[in-house]
């Protein structure tokens, strides 16, 4: 695994309570909060702690330097806030192959699975400890989910094998480590996403023009550009605690 950061979940939002060993999650996980600037979380060398794999390993192990909870932590928003937009963008619950970028200890993907997107889900994270935590949260009863340690720039997936990807702060974390890693990660999404597949990103760190420019290629059609948008029943993106971006994969063939 490359030493540089690739796939980690990053956002600073309200923690949610860990209810029981059976993981009975609250239906409304957290109030939405915007993240603090990365500059407020630097180590002694002036490096952002969110750009270090050691930070995420320690956080998921319950010993983060900033005391972030390891059990459950909702990044930006919970499933209740996300569901209207995800359902609109990824209506096929029966056969969609779903990729969760930066799984960690966020329970939203578990709620997504239980809401019907359970045909084939792959959840990955840069941190081994985050992947172990996710496996515990999913439990043994959810048979169609695979949790793996992986690099966002080199996913162990076949070309065009994913129908929908959820990014909830992961691209934010990659972005703060440098534009090269960021652009390489988005290029990899272009490779693994099937034609007419979706990438749904909840972001509040990346400059809008940088994120939009990164997907500005013949491979992508922009659906949401971070501006205020509404779901069919009137839910607003302001409830997400960050901005909504989404893209549909075109029929242009991917090339290395």
Short mmCIF file of C-alpha atoms in Angstrom, two decimals, residues 76 171-172 175 179 182-183 186 201-216 222 224-228 242-247:
data_model
loop_
_atom_site.label_atom_id
_atom_site.label_comp_id
_atom_site.label_asym_id
_atom_site.label_seq_id
_atom_site.Cartn_x
_atom_site.Cartn_y
_atom_site.Cartn_z
CA UNK A 76 -21.46 15.32 7.10
CA UNK A 171 -12.35 12.96 -1.97
CA UNK A 172 -12.11 15.88 0.48
CA UNK A 175 -7.72 16.65 -1.96
CA UNK A 179 -3.92 17.55 -6.52
CA UNK A 182 -6.90 13.73 -6.10
CA UNK A 183 -6.89 13.65 -9.90
CA UNK A 186 -11.02 10.53 -9.97
CA UNK A 201 -20.16 13.13 -3.80
CA UNK A 202 -20.88 15.00 -0.58
CA UNK A 203 -18.10 17.56 -0.22
CA UNK A 204 -17.35 20.66 1.80
CA UNK A 205 -13.57 21.01 1.47
CA UNK A 206 -12.78 20.96 -2.25
CA UNK A 207 -13.17 24.20 -4.14
CA UNK A 208 -16.17 23.72 -6.40
CA UNK A 209 -14.23 24.63 -9.53
CA UNK A 210 -11.53 22.08 -8.70
CA UNK A 211 -14.03 19.28 -8.20
CA UNK A 212 -16.05 20.14 -11.28
CA UNK A 213 -12.90 20.53 -13.39
CA UNK A 214 -11.62 17.13 -12.25
CA UNK A 215 -14.74 15.50 -13.71
CA UNK A 216 -14.74 17.75 -16.78
CA UNK A 222 -22.48 16.68 -14.48
CA UNK A 224 -25.32 18.36 -9.58
CA UNK A 225 -22.69 21.07 -9.31
CA UNK A 226 -22.76 21.92 -5.61
CA UNK A 227 -25.45 24.56 -5.86
CA UNK A 228 -28.77 24.29 -4.04
CA UNK A 242 -22.12 19.92 2.74
CA UNK A 243 -22.62 20.32 -0.99
CA UNK A 244 -24.02 17.72 -3.37
CA UNK A 245 -22.18 16.87 -6.56
CA UNK A 246 -23.08 14.07 -8.93
CA UNK A 247 -22.03 12.81 -12.33
#
